[in-house]
PDB file of C-alpha atoms in Angstrom:
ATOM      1  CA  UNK A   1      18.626  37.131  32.730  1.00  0.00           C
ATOM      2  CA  UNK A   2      16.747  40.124  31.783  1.00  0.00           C
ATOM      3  CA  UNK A   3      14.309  40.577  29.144  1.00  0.00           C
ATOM      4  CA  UNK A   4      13.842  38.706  26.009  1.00  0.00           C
ATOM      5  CA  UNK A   5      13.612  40.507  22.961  1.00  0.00           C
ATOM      6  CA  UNK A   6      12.124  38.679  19.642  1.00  0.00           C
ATOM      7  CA  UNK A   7      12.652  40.612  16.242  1.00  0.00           C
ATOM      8  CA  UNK A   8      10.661  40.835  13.698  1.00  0.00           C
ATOM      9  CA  UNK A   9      13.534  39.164  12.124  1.00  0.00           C
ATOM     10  CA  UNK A  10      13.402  36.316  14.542  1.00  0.00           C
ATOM     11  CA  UNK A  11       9.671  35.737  13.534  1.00  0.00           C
ATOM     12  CA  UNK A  12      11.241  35.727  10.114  1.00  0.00           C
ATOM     13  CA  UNK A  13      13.424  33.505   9.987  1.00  0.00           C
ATOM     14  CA  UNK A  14      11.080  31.181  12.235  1.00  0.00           C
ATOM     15  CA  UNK A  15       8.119  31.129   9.819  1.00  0.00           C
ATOM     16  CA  UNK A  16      11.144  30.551   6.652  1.00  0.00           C
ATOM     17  CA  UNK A  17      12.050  27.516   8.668  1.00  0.00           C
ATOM     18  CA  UNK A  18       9.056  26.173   9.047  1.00  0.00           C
ATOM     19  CA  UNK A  19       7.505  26.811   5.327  1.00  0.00           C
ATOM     20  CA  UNK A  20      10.052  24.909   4.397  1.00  0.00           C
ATOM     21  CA  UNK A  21       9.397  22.173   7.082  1.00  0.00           C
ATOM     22  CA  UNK A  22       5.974  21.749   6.003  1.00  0.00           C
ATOM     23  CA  UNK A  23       7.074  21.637   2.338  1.00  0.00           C
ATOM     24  CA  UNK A  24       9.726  19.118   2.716  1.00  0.00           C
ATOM     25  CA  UNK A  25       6.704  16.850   4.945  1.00  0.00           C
ATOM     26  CA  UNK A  26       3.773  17.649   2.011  1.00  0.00           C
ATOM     27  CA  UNK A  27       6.552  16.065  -0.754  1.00  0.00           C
ATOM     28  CA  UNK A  28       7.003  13.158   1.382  1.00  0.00           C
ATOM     29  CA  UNK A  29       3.516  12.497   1.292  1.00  0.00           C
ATOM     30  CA  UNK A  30       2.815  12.658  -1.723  1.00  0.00           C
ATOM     31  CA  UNK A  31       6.007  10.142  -2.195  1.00  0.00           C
ATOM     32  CA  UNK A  32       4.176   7.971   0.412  1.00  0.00           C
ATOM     33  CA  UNK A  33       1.012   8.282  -1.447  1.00  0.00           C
ATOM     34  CA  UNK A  34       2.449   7.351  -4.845  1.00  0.00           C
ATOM     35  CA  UNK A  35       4.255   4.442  -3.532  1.00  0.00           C
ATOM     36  CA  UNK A  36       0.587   3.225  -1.681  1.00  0.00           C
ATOM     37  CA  UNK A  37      -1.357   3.436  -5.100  1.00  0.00           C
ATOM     38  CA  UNK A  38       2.357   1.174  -6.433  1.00  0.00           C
ATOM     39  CA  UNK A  39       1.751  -1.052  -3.769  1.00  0.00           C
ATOM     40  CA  UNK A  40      -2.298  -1.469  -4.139  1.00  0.00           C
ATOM     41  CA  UNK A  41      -2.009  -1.647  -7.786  1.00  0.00           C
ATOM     42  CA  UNK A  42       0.978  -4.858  -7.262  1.00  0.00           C
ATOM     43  CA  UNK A  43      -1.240  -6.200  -4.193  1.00  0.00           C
ATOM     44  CA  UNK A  44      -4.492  -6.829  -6.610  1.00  0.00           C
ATOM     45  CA  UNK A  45      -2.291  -7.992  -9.728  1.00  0.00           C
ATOM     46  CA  UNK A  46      -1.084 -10.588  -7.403  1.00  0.00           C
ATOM     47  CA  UNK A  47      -4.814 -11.521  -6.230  1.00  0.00           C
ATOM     48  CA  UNK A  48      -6.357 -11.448 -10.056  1.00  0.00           C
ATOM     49  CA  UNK A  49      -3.482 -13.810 -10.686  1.00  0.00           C
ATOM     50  CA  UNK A  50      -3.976 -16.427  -7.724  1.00  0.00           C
ATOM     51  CA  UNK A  51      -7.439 -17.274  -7.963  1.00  0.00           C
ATOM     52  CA  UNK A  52      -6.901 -20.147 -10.485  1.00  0.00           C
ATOM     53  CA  UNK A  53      -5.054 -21.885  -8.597  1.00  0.00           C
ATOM     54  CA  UNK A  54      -7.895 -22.977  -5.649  1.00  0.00           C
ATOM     55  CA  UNK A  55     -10.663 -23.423  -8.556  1.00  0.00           C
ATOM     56  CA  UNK A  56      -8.068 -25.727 -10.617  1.00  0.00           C
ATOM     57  CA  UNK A  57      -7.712 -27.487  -7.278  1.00  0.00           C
ATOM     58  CA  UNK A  58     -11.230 -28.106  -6.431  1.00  0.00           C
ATOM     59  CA  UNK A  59     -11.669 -29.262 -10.446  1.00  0.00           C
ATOM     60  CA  UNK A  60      -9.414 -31.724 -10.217  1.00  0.00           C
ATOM     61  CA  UNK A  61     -10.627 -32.634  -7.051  1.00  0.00           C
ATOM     62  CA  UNK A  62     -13.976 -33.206  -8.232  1.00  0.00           C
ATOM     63  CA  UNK A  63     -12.734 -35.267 -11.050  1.00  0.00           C
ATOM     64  CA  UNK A  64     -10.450 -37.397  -9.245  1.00  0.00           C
ATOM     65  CA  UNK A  65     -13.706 -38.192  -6.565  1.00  0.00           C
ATOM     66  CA  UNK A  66     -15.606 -38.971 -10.046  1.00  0.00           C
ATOM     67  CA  UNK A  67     -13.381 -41.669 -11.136  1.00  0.00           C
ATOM     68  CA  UNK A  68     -13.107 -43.217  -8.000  1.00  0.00           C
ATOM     69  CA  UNK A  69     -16.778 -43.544  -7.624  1.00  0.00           C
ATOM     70  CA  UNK A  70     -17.514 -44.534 -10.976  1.00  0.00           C
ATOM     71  CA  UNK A  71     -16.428 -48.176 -10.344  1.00  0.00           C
ATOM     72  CA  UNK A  72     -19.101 -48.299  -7.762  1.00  0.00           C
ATOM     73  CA  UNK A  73     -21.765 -47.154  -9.547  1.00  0.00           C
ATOM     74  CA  UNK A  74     -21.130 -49.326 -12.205  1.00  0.00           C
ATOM     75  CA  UNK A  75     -21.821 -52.584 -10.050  1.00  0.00           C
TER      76      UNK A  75
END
């Protein structure tokens, strides 16, 4: 097989590959990272919007057990 023999051309061309490996993966996370802050900012629009909904509940709850007791503590 004999002996291997690595350029300086070979080292090269190696370290151009992988600049442009690491470049490609730093875009993509800062893709990924955009599309988390999208994601967070959606996620807590959708929880401001929901909590209504369980107080309403409990208000009319509270009201409906009102009226039915009334009648009893008007006797």
């Amino acid at each position: 097989m004999g002996p291997v023999v690595i350029t300086t051309r070979d080292i090269y061309d190696a370290l151009i590959r992988l600049t442009e490996t690491v470049q490609r993966l730093v875009s993509k996370g800062d893709d990924h990272a955009a599309d988390l802050a999208d994601h967070e900012a959606r996620l807590r629009a959708l929880e401001r919007g929901r909590w209504p909904l369980p107080a309403a509940t409990v208000l009319i709850s509270l009201a409906a057990l009102a009226v039915a007791v009334l009648p009893f503590i008007r006797s």
